[in-house]
mmCIF file of C-alpha atoms and ligand atoms in Angstrom:
data_model
loop_
_atom_site.group_PDB
_atom_site.id
_atom_site.type_symbol
_atom_site.label_atom_id
_atom_site.label_comp_id
_atom_site.label_asym_id
_atom_site.label_seq_id
_atom_site.Cartn_x
_atom_site.Cartn_y
_atom_site.Cartn_z
ATOM 1 C CA MET A 1 -102.871 3.013 -82.366
ATOM 2 C CA VAL A 2 -106.462 1.902 -80.833
ATOM 3 C CA ILE A 3 -107.023 -1.289 -79.543
ATOM 4 C CA ASP A 4 -109.503 -2.805 -80.721
ATOM 5 C CA SER A 5 -108.949 -2.156 -84.586
ATOM 6 C CA ASP A 6 -106.887 -4.902 -86.284
ATOM 7 C CA SER A 7 -107.605 -2.523 -89.700
ATOM 8 C CA ASP A 8 -105.756 0.399 -87.632
ATOM 9 C CA PHE A 9 -103.328 -0.787 -86.118
ATOM 10 C CA PHE A 10 -102.704 -2.718 -89.518
ATOM 11 C CA LYS A 11 -102.351 0.870 -91.401
ATOM 12 C CA LEU A 12 -99.719 1.303 -88.557
ATOM 13 C CA ALA A 13 -97.446 -1.385 -89.841
ATOM 14 C CA CYS A 14 -97.586 -0.887 -93.641
ATOM 15 C CA ALA A 15 -97.058 2.663 -92.810
ATOM 16 C CA VAL A 16 -93.382 1.771 -91.346
ATOM 17 C CA PRO A 17 -90.388 2.675 -93.232
ATOM 18 C CA LEU A 18 -87.871 0.573 -95.452
ATOM 19 C CA GLN A 19 -84.508 2.674 -95.266
ATOM 20 C CA ASN A 20 -81.608 1.220 -97.088
ATOM 21 C CA ALA A 21 -78.435 -0.267 -95.209
ATOM 22 C CA THR A 22 -76.158 -1.295 -97.538
ATOM 23 C CA THR A 23 -72.679 -1.740 -96.214
ATOM 24 C CA PRO A 24 -69.955 -0.999 -98.778
ATOM 25 C CA SER A 25 -69.165 -4.535 -97.600
ATOM 26 C CA LEU A 26 -72.832 -5.482 -98.627
ATOM 27 C CA GLN A 27 -72.419 -4.314 -101.725
ATOM 28 C CA LYS A 28 -68.724 -6.035 -102.762
ATOM 29 C CA ALA A 29 -70.803 -9.043 -101.774
ATOM 30 C CA GLY A 30 -74.172 -8.021 -104.355
ATOM 31 C CA VAL A 31 -75.960 -8.055 -101.059
ATOM 32 C CA GLU A 32 -79.166 -5.692 -100.588
ATOM 33 C CA LEU A 33 -79.846 -4.721 -96.908
ATOM 34 C CA LEU A 34 -83.080 -2.714 -96.306
ATOM 35 C CA VAL A 35 -83.645 -2.276 -92.541
ATOM 36 C CA ARG A 36 -88.057 -2.568 -91.647
ATOM 37 C CA ARG A 37 -88.153 0.143 -88.734
ATOM 38 C CA ASP A 38 -89.843 -1.337 -86.628
ATOM 39 C CA ASP A 39 -88.658 1.037 -83.973
ATOM 40 C CA GLN A 40 -90.504 3.807 -85.367
ATOM 41 C CA ILE A 41 -94.041 1.771 -85.873
ATOM 42 C CA ASP A 42 -95.831 4.010 -82.756
ATOM 43 C CA CYS A 43 -94.381 7.566 -80.956
ATOM 44 C CA SER A 44 -94.217 5.785 -77.407
ATOM 45 C CA LEU A 45 -94.513 1.852 -78.516
ATOM 46 C CA SER A 46 -91.381 1.051 -79.763
ATOM 47 C CA GLY A 47 -90.582 -2.312 -82.090
ATOM 48 C CA ASN A 48 -91.755 -6.054 -82.027
ATOM 49 C CA LYS A 49 -93.102 -5.090 -78.148
ATOM 50 C CA ALA A 50 -95.877 -3.063 -79.508
ATOM 51 C CA TYR A 51 -96.708 -6.328 -81.864
ATOM 52 C CA LYS A 52 -96.430 -8.578 -78.788
ATOM 53 C CA LEU A 53 -98.696 -6.493 -76.799
ATOM 54 C CA PHE A 54 -101.285 -5.240 -79.356
ATOM 55 C CA TYR A 55 -103.858 -8.856 -79.032
ATOM 56 C CA ASN A 56 -102.818 -9.288 -75.304
ATOM 57 C CA LEU A 57 -104.072 -6.652 -74.566
ATOM 58 C CA ARG A 58 -106.830 -7.134 -76.461
ATOM 59 C CA ALA A 59 -107.766 -10.357 -74.516
ATOM 60 C CA ALA A 60 -107.003 -8.757 -71.404
ATOM 61 C CA ARG A 61 -109.191 -5.417 -72.880
ATOM 62 C CA ASP A 62 -112.149 -8.436 -73.746
ATOM 63 C CA ALA A 63 -112.114 -10.382 -70.599
ATOM 64 C CA GLY A 64 -112.326 -7.051 -68.590
ATOM 65 C CA PHE A 65 -109.397 -6.551 -66.674
ATOM 66 C CA TYR A 66 -107.798 -3.155 -66.056
ATOM 67 C CA GLN A 67 -105.023 -3.865 -64.702
ATOM 68 C CA LEU A 68 -101.758 -6.071 -66.354
ATOM 69 C CA LEU A 69 -98.920 -7.739 -64.344
ATOM 70 C CA SER A 70 -95.894 -8.896 -66.291
ATOM 71 C CA PHE A 71 -92.167 -9.446 -65.819
ATOM 72 C CA GLY A 72 -88.850 -8.117 -66.853
ATOM 73 C CA GLY A 73 -85.127 -7.091 -65.848
ATOM 74 C CA ALA A 74 -84.172 -3.471 -64.960
ATOM 75 C CA TYR A 75 -83.650 -3.054 -68.775
ATOM 76 C CA SER A 76 -86.762 -4.869 -69.997
ATOM 77 C CA ASN A 77 -87.901 -3.272 -73.377
ATOM 78 C CA HIS A 78 -90.827 -5.127 -72.527
ATOM 79 C CA LEU A 79 -91.606 -3.953 -69.215
ATOM 80 C CA HIS A 80 -91.103 -0.164 -71.089
ATOM 81 C CA ALA A 81 -93.520 -0.598 -73.788
ATOM 82 C CA LEU A 82 -96.236 -2.418 -70.974
ATOM 83 C CA ALA A 83 -96.386 0.598 -68.952
ATOM 84 C CA LEU A 84 -95.720 2.791 -71.884
ATOM 85 C CA ALA A 85 -99.552 0.868 -73.183
ATOM 86 C CA GLY A 86 -100.972 1.060 -69.929
ATOM 87 C CA ASP A 87 -100.699 4.999 -69.465
ATOM 88 C CA LYS A 88 -101.644 4.799 -73.437
ATOM 89 C CA PHE A 89 -104.871 2.347 -72.850
ATOM 90 C CA GLU A 90 -105.585 3.225 -69.667
ATOM 91 C CA PHE A 91 -104.554 -0.174 -67.769
ATOM 92 C CA LYS A 92 -103.379 0.165 -64.857
ATOM 93 C CA THR A 93 -99.996 -1.970 -64.440
ATOM 94 C CA ILE A 94 -97.895 -3.795 -62.096
ATOM 95 C CA GLY A 95 -93.502 -4.883 -63.119
ATOM 96 C CA VAL A 96 -92.649 -7.569 -61.694
ATOM 97 C CA VAL A 97 -88.526 -7.057 -61.757
ATOM 98 C CA ARG A 98 -85.715 -9.429 -61.279
ATOM 99 C CA GLY A 99 -83.553 -8.811 -58.530
ATOM 100 C CA GLU A 100 -82.964 -6.209 -55.428
ATOM 101 C CA ARG A 101 -84.164 -3.030 -55.775
ATOM 102 C CA PRO A 102 -81.620 -0.523 -56.565
ATOM 103 C CA ARG A 103 -80.853 2.566 -54.596
ATOM 104 C CA VAL A 104 -81.280 4.457 -57.996
ATOM 105 C CA LEU A 105 -83.866 2.981 -60.680
ATOM 106 C CA SER A 106 -82.559 2.678 -63.924
ATOM 107 C CA ALA A 107 -83.556 4.855 -67.185
ATOM 108 C CA THR A 108 -86.321 1.937 -68.510
ATOM 109 C CA LEU A 109 -87.781 1.893 -64.551
ATOM 110 C CA GLN A 110 -87.732 5.307 -64.439
ATOM 111 C CA ASP A 111 -89.830 5.490 -67.339
ATOM 112 C CA ALA A 112 -91.423 3.072 -66.402
ATOM 113 C CA VAL A 113 -93.129 4.284 -63.051
ATOM 114 C CA ALA A 114 -93.800 7.903 -64.714
ATOM 115 C CA ALA A 115 -96.607 5.445 -66.926
ATOM 116 C CA GLY A 116 -97.732 4.897 -64.362
ATOM 117 C CA MET A 117 -96.564 1.082 -63.581
ATOM 118 C CA GLN A 118 -95.941 0.066 -59.948
ATOM 119 C CA LEU A 119 -92.677 -1.849 -59.215
ATOM 120 C CA ILE A 120 -92.361 -5.368 -57.450
ATOM 121 C CA PHE A 121 -88.942 -6.173 -57.367
ATOM 122 C CA ILE A 122 -88.105 -10.113 -56.215
ATOM 123 C CA GLY A 123 -85.520 -11.743 -55.538
ATOM 124 C CA ARG A 124 -83.909 -14.020 -58.597
ATOM 125 C CA ASP A 125 -85.124 -17.311 -56.750
ATOM 126 C CA ASP A 126 -88.575 -16.370 -56.032
ATOM 127 C CA TYR A 127 -87.905 -15.518 -60.010
ATOM 128 C CA GLU A 128 -87.740 -17.894 -60.844
ATOM 129 C CA ARG A 129 -90.977 -19.713 -59.762
ATOM 130 C CA LYS A 130 -92.569 -16.924 -60.860
ATOM 131 C CA ALA A 131 -95.910 -18.088 -62.619
ATOM 132 C CA PHE A 132 -96.587 -20.879 -59.594
ATOM 133 C CA GLY A 133 -95.980 -19.880 -56.119
ATOM 134 C CA VAL A 134 -98.230 -18.111 -53.296
ATOM 135 C CA LEU A 135 -96.256 -15.172 -54.804
ATOM 136 C CA MET A 136 -99.704 -14.253 -57.285
ATOM 137 C CA ASP A 137 -101.859 -14.909 -54.632
ATOM 138 C CA GLU A 138 -99.810 -12.460 -51.963
ATOM 139 C CA TRP A 139 -100.129 -9.515 -55.749
ATOM 140 C CA ARG A 140 -103.731 -9.906 -55.900
ATOM 141 C CA SER A 141 -105.270 -10.376 -52.323
ATOM 142 C CA LYS A 142 -102.485 -6.657 -52.298
ATOM 143 C CA PHE A 143 -103.471 -4.920 -56.181
ATOM 144 C CA GLY A 144 -106.446 -6.654 -56.930
ATOM 145 C CA ASP A 145 -107.308 -8.688 -59.746
ATOM 146 C CA PHE A 146 -104.823 -8.027 -62.736
ATOM 147 C CA TYR A 147 -104.195 -9.615 -66.625
ATOM 148 C CA LEU A 148 -101.475 -11.686 -66.675
ATOM 149 C CA ILE A 149 -99.393 -11.191 -69.432
ATOM 150 C CA PRO A 150 -95.802 -13.483 -70.490
ATOM 151 C CA GLU A 151 -92.429 -12.378 -69.952
ATOM 152 C CA GLY A 152 -91.757 -10.531 -73.072
ATOM 153 C CA GLY A 153 -94.771 -11.000 -73.801
ATOM 154 C CA ALA A 154 -94.251 -14.261 -75.752
ATOM 155 C CA GLY A 155 -96.566 -17.305 -76.136
ATOM 156 C CA GLN A 156 -99.401 -17.222 -79.102
ATOM 157 C CA LEU A 157 -100.883 -13.850 -78.595
ATOM 158 C CA GLY A 158 -97.357 -12.464 -79.074
ATOM 159 C CA ALA A 159 -96.768 -14.358 -81.758
ATOM 160 C CA LYS A 160 -100.181 -13.580 -83.634
ATOM 161 C CA GLY A 161 -98.958 -9.740 -82.982
ATOM 162 C CA MET A 162 -95.641 -10.586 -85.075
ATOM 163 C CA SER A 163 -97.550 -11.840 -87.762
ATOM 164 C CA LEU A 164 -99.527 -8.889 -88.546
ATOM 165 C CA LEU A 165 -95.944 -8.046 -89.292
ATOM 166 C CA GLY A 166 -95.673 -10.499 -92.210
ATOM 167 C CA HIS A 167 -98.767 -9.271 -93.846
ATOM 168 C CA ALA A 168 -97.014 -6.053 -93.267
ATOM 169 C CA LEU A 169 -94.358 -6.244 -95.543
ATOM 170 C CA GLU A 170 -96.340 -8.228 -98.175
ATOM 171 C CA HIS A 171 -98.083 -5.066 -98.292
ATOM 172 C CA GLN A 172 -95.048 -3.004 -99.039
ATOM 173 C CA LEU A 173 -92.944 -5.378 -100.613
ATOM 174 C CA LYS A 174 -95.335 -7.743 -102.597
ATOM 175 C CA GLY A 175 -92.928 -10.522 -102.532
ATOM 176 C CA ASP A 176 -89.628 -8.551 -103.737
ATOM 177 C CA TYR A 177 -87.182 -10.103 -101.233
ATOM 178 C CA THR A 178 -85.075 -12.884 -100.817
ATOM 179 C CA SER A 179 -84.840 -13.229 -96.822
ATOM 180 C CA VAL A 180 -86.270 -11.581 -93.780
ATOM 181 C CA CYS A 181 -83.657 -11.333 -90.601
ATOM 182 C CA ILE A 182 -84.882 -11.379 -87.098
ATOM 183 C CA ALA A 183 -82.967 -11.323 -83.638
ATOM 184 C CA CYS A 184 -84.039 -13.922 -81.307
ATOM 185 C CA GLY A 185 -84.599 -13.821 -77.427
ATOM 186 C CA THR A 186 -87.485 -16.206 -76.728
ATOM 187 C CA GLY A 187 -88.281 -17.160 -80.484
ATOM 188 C CA THR A 188 -91.853 -15.503 -80.447
ATOM 189 C CA SER A 189 -91.397 -13.280 -83.097
ATOM 190 C CA LEU A 190 -89.804 -15.418 -85.105
ATOM 191 C CA ALA A 191 -92.010 -17.642 -85.071
ATOM 192 C CA GLY A 192 -95.295 -15.713 -85.473
ATOM 193 C CA LEU A 193 -93.449 -13.345 -88.215
ATOM 194 C CA ALA A 194 -92.809 -16.677 -89.970
ATOM 195 C CA ALA A 195 -96.037 -17.477 -90.124
ATOM 196 C CA GLY A 196 -97.506 -14.469 -91.659
ATOM 197 C CA ILE A 197 -95.290 -14.842 -93.887
ATOM 198 C CA ALA A 198 -95.929 -17.902 -95.224
ATOM 199 C CA ALA A 199 -99.943 -16.796 -94.736
ATOM 200 C CA ALA A 200 -99.332 -13.602 -96.885
ATOM 201 C CA GLY A 201 -98.387 -15.753 -99.565
ATOM 202 C CA GLN A 202 -94.412 -15.625 -99.004
ATOM 203 C CA SER A 203 -93.916 -19.144 -98.468
ATOM 204 C CA GLU A 204 -90.494 -19.665 -100.277
ATOM 205 C CA LYS A 205 -88.876 -16.371 -98.681
ATOM 206 C CA SER A 206 -86.832 -17.539 -96.175
ATOM 207 C CA VAL A 207 -87.205 -16.193 -92.650
ATOM 208 C CA ILE A 208 -84.227 -16.164 -90.401
ATOM 209 C CA GLY A 209 -83.518 -15.384 -86.902
ATOM 210 C CA PHE A 210 -80.857 -14.804 -84.953
ATOM 211 C CA SER A 211 -80.128 -16.080 -81.343
ATOM 212 C CA VAL A 212 -78.419 -12.885 -79.595
ATOM 213 C CA LEU A 213 -78.777 -14.715 -75.868
ATOM 214 C CA LYS A 214 -76.366 -16.706 -73.735
ATOM 215 C CA GLY A 215 -77.703 -20.308 -73.665
ATOM 216 C CA ASP A 216 -80.379 -20.480 -75.547
ATOM 217 C CA GLY A 217 -80.496 -24.439 -75.745
ATOM 218 C CA ASP A 218 -83.921 -25.626 -77.184
ATOM 219 C CA LEU A 219 -84.701 -21.951 -78.224
ATOM 220 C CA GLY A 220 -85.977 -24.242 -81.830
ATOM 221 C CA THR A 221 -87.721 -26.195 -80.240
ATOM 222 C CA GLY A 222 -89.862 -24.222 -78.337
ATOM 223 C CA ILE A 223 -90.161 -21.730 -81.645
ATOM 224 C CA ALA A 224 -91.553 -24.786 -83.722
ATOM 225 C CA GLU A 225 -94.259 -25.154 -81.453
ATOM 226 C CA THR A 226 -95.446 -21.777 -81.299
ATOM 227 C CA TYR A 227 -94.792 -21.664 -84.349
ATOM 228 C CA ARG A 228 -97.186 -25.096 -84.744
ATOM 229 C CA GLN A 229 -99.630 -23.891 -82.892
ATOM 230 C CA LEU A 230 -99.809 -20.358 -85.122
ATOM 231 C CA ARG A 231 -100.004 -22.656 -87.622
ATOM 232 C CA ALA A 232 -103.297 -24.746 -86.696
ATOM 233 C CA SER A 233 -105.089 -22.214 -84.658
ATOM 234 C CA LYS A 234 -107.277 -19.493 -87.053
ATOM 235 C CA TYR A 235 -105.247 -16.913 -85.901
ATOM 236 C CA LEU A 236 -103.146 -15.866 -89.177
ATOM 237 C CA LEU A 237 -105.038 -13.032 -90.762
ATOM 238 C CA GLN A 238 -106.603 -12.349 -94.465
ATOM 239 C CA SER A 239 -104.820 -15.831 -95.538
ATOM 240 C CA HIS A 240 -104.248 -16.619 -99.029
ATOM 241 C CA GLY A 241 -101.367 -18.739 -98.552
ATOM 242 C CA GLN A 242 -100.492 -22.189 -97.509
ATOM 243 C CA VAL A 243 -98.521 -21.683 -94.187
ATOM 244 C CA PRO A 244 -95.870 -24.753 -95.010
ATOM 245 C CA ALA A 245 -94.442 -26.901 -91.611
ATOM 246 C CA ALA A 246 -91.691 -24.548 -90.987
ATOM 247 C CA ASN A 247 -90.054 -22.004 -93.364
ATOM 248 C CA TRP A 248 -88.487 -20.543 -90.803
ATOM 249 C CA ARG A 249 -84.776 -21.585 -89.181
ATOM 250 C CA LEU A 250 -82.603 -20.559 -86.124
ATOM 251 C CA ILE A 251 -78.633 -19.590 -86.443
ATOM 252 C CA SER A 252 -77.266 -19.521 -82.895
ATOM 253 C CA GLY A 253 -73.944 -18.171 -81.405
ATOM 254 C CA PHE A 254 -74.569 -14.300 -81.558
ATOM 255 C CA HIS A 255 -73.853 -13.473 -77.958
ATOM 256 C CA ALA A 256 -70.774 -11.562 -78.335
ATOM 257 C CA GLY A 257 -70.516 -13.257 -74.990
ATOM 258 C CA GLY A 258 -73.629 -12.471 -73.049
ATOM 259 C CA TYR A 259 -74.529 -9.124 -71.413
ATOM 260 C CA GLY A 260 -72.328 -6.681 -70.094
ATOM 261 C CA LYS A 261 -72.455 -2.977 -69.999
ATOM 262 C CA LYS A 262 -70.460 -2.937 -72.488
ATOM 263 C CA HIS A 263 -69.284 -5.103 -76.223
ATOM 264 C CA PRO A 264 -66.027 -6.734 -77.045
ATOM 265 C CA PRO A 265 -64.266 -3.978 -79.157
ATOM 266 C CA TYR A 266 -64.645 -5.659 -82.196
ATOM 267 C CA LEU A 267 -68.395 -5.509 -82.051
ATOM 268 C CA PHE A 268 -67.770 -1.918 -80.784
ATOM 269 C CA ASP A 269 -66.064 -1.024 -83.887
ATOM 270 C CA PHE A 270 -68.990 -2.373 -85.995
ATOM 271 C CA TRP A 271 -72.016 -0.950 -84.293
ATOM 272 C CA ARG A 272 -69.688 2.713 -84.551
ATOM 273 C CA SER A 273 -69.306 2.067 -88.545
ATOM 274 C CA PHE A 274 -72.770 0.661 -89.017
ATOM 275 C CA GLU A 275 -74.543 3.849 -87.529
ATOM 276 C CA GLN A 276 -72.172 5.777 -89.783
ATOM 277 C CA THR A 277 -71.926 4.802 -92.680
ATOM 278 C CA THR A 278 -76.434 4.074 -92.834
ATOM 279 C CA GLY A 279 -77.445 6.324 -90.287
ATOM 280 C CA VAL A 280 -79.950 3.373 -88.326
ATOM 281 C CA PRO A 281 -79.353 3.479 -84.633
ATOM 282 C CA LEU A 282 -78.821 0.218 -83.313
ATOM 283 C CA ASP A 283 -79.940 -1.228 -79.519
ATOM 284 C CA PRO A 284 -76.770 -3.085 -77.953
ATOM 285 C CA VAL A 285 -78.805 -6.290 -76.997
ATOM 286 C CA TYR A 286 -80.836 -7.595 -79.954
ATOM 287 C CA THR A 287 -80.749 -5.509 -83.605
ATOM 288 C CA LEU A 288 -76.684 -4.944 -83.551
ATOM 289 C CA LYS A 289 -75.830 -8.466 -82.670
ATOM 290 C CA LEU A 290 -78.457 -9.058 -86.310
ATOM 291 C CA MET A 291 -77.262 -6.821 -88.324
ATOM 292 C CA TRP A 292 -73.046 -8.340 -87.136
ATOM 293 C CA GLY A 293 -74.754 -11.484 -88.016
ATOM 294 C CA ILE A 294 -76.159 -10.857 -90.821
ATOM 295 C CA HIS A 295 -72.278 -9.201 -92.099
ATOM 296 C CA TRP A 296 -70.539 -11.935 -90.485
ATOM 297 C CA LEU A 297 -72.622 -14.525 -92.858
ATOM 298 C CA THR A 298 -72.327 -12.280 -95.632
ATOM 299 C CA GLU A 299 -68.318 -13.015 -94.705
ATOM 300 C CA GLN A 300 -68.745 -16.420 -95.317
ATOM 301 C CA GLY A 301 -70.199 -16.090 -98.461
ATOM 302 C CA TYR A 302 -73.998 -17.340 -96.876
ATOM 303 C CA TRP A 303 -76.142 -15.081 -99.297
ATOM 304 C CA SER A 304 -75.578 -15.818 -103.299
ATOM 305 C CA ARG A 305 -75.009 -12.596 -105.436
ATOM 306 C CA GLY A 306 -78.486 -10.330 -105.725
ATOM 307 C CA SER A 307 -80.318 -11.077 -102.847
ATOM 308 C CA ARG A 308 -82.312 -8.742 -101.011
ATOM 309 C CA ILE A 309 -82.778 -9.022 -97.421
ATOM 310 C CA ILE A 310 -85.152 -7.766 -95.072
ATOM 311 C CA ALA A 311 -83.525 -7.038 -91.275
ATOM 312 C CA ILE A 312 -86.825 -6.018 -88.844
ATOM 313 C CA HIS A 313 -85.594 -3.283 -86.581
ATOM 314 C CA SER A 314 -87.335 -4.283 -83.785
ATOM 315 C CA GLY A 315 -86.696 -1.337 -81.384
ATOM 316 C CA GLY A 316 -84.917 -1.641 -78.086
ATOM 317 C CA LEU A 317 -83.100 1.720 -78.643
ATOM 318 C CA GLN A 318 -84.637 3.113 -74.736
ATOM 319 C CA GLY A 319 -81.881 0.558 -73.511
ATOM 320 C CA ARG A 320 -79.140 2.491 -75.048
ATOM 321 C CA ARG A 321 -79.616 4.539 -71.821
ATOM 322 C CA GLY A 322 -76.902 2.943 -69.209
ATOM 323 C CA PHE A 323 -75.296 1.614 -72.305
ATOM 324 C CA ILE A 324 -71.564 2.708 -73.822
ATOM 325 C CA CYS A 325 -72.811 3.584 -76.818
ATOM 326 C CA PRO A 326 -70.866 5.039 -79.905
ATOM 327 C CA GLU A 327 -71.344 8.604 -79.734
HETATM 328 C C1 PLP B 1 -87.849 -8.533 -77.205
HETATM 329 C C2 PLP B 1 -87.199 -8.131 -78.579
HETATM 330 C C3 PLP B 1 -86.304 -8.751 -78.636
HETATM 331 C C4 PLP B 1 -87.068 -10.865 -79.190
HETATM 332 O O1 PLP B 1 -87.772 -10.970 -79.380
HETATM 333 P P1 PLP B 1 -88.769 -12.892 -78.973
HETATM 334 O O2 PLP B 1 -89.612 -12.307 -79.326
HETATM 335 O O3 PLP B 1 -88.577 -12.623 -77.427
HETATM 336 O O4 PLP B 1 -87.548 -13.654 -79.981
HETATM 337 C C5 PLP B 1 -85.942 -8.997 -80.472
HETATM 338 N N1 PLP B 1 -85.462 -6.911 -80.154
HETATM 339 C C6 PLP B 1 -85.764 -6.186 -79.529
HETATM 340 C C7 PLP B 1 -85.455 -4.850 -79.654
HETATM 341 C C8 PLP B 1 -86.790 -6.587 -78.379
HETATM 342 O O5 PLP B 1 -86.783 -5.679 -77.249
#
């Protein structure tokens, strides 16, 4: 993967395998499930964070920056990907981590440090004010100038990267599916993916986001805004399709109680049985709840018989460490 070439990145995205994961309960309902293994897009960078970083790194390089700063928690897939990307593409990286420095770093942060990331820990109150404070000036004088990447790679450039996935899917399947499903945190990925799918000529397909975080209040508003901006921009590659006002929807309520080291038993059982029957490993925060959501909707008769669902495996498998997972 090189950050100077859209076409190289697109080629990588087109080579991502689609794995059949139709479980017995889906089969009974006449629903086929294919998992797009975007967790495997690159050996070091995984999942949607690779897509969301791609144009951010490009913008940083074009603006002459060799140092990047971003934010996240101690298990952040984003900081993990940023550290590895920095190592690979010769950027220095600074990770601002929410909370006090722990005595033992999480496996995620240990990887980040090993990849050369400098860590700064800040209290939760300061963290909430992160974008504005004097802190930025302090860090600039301490570490030198840096390019700021929004938390989670959110924003236009992140969404633009995800739109490329929509084009790659079209290259692979030529519209031979009925819906595409993805887990949502900020929803940047959903907005970009949906715009990309429409631009690739599949504006009739439904693109469904499953919100997995608790307290997702105005998530839909933010997604609509990102989608609208992307649609109004010249970003969308090789657009043959018309991008409609909206081709996505957001379904909430799949947080299963929010964060923790261990999931409630019903979700844990689902996790184990899904992995055993399909061989697709899931991360505890996002893709597990996505697959659970798809199955839950199946039980409600949400999908018509003959549906062919593509679920995006958005990565996050590094986050299994430090979490109680199925054997
Ligand atoms: C960050 C992340 C998401 C959420 O992406 P958004 O663009 O914030 O909605 C989904 N899945 C995984 C594995 C992630 O790491």
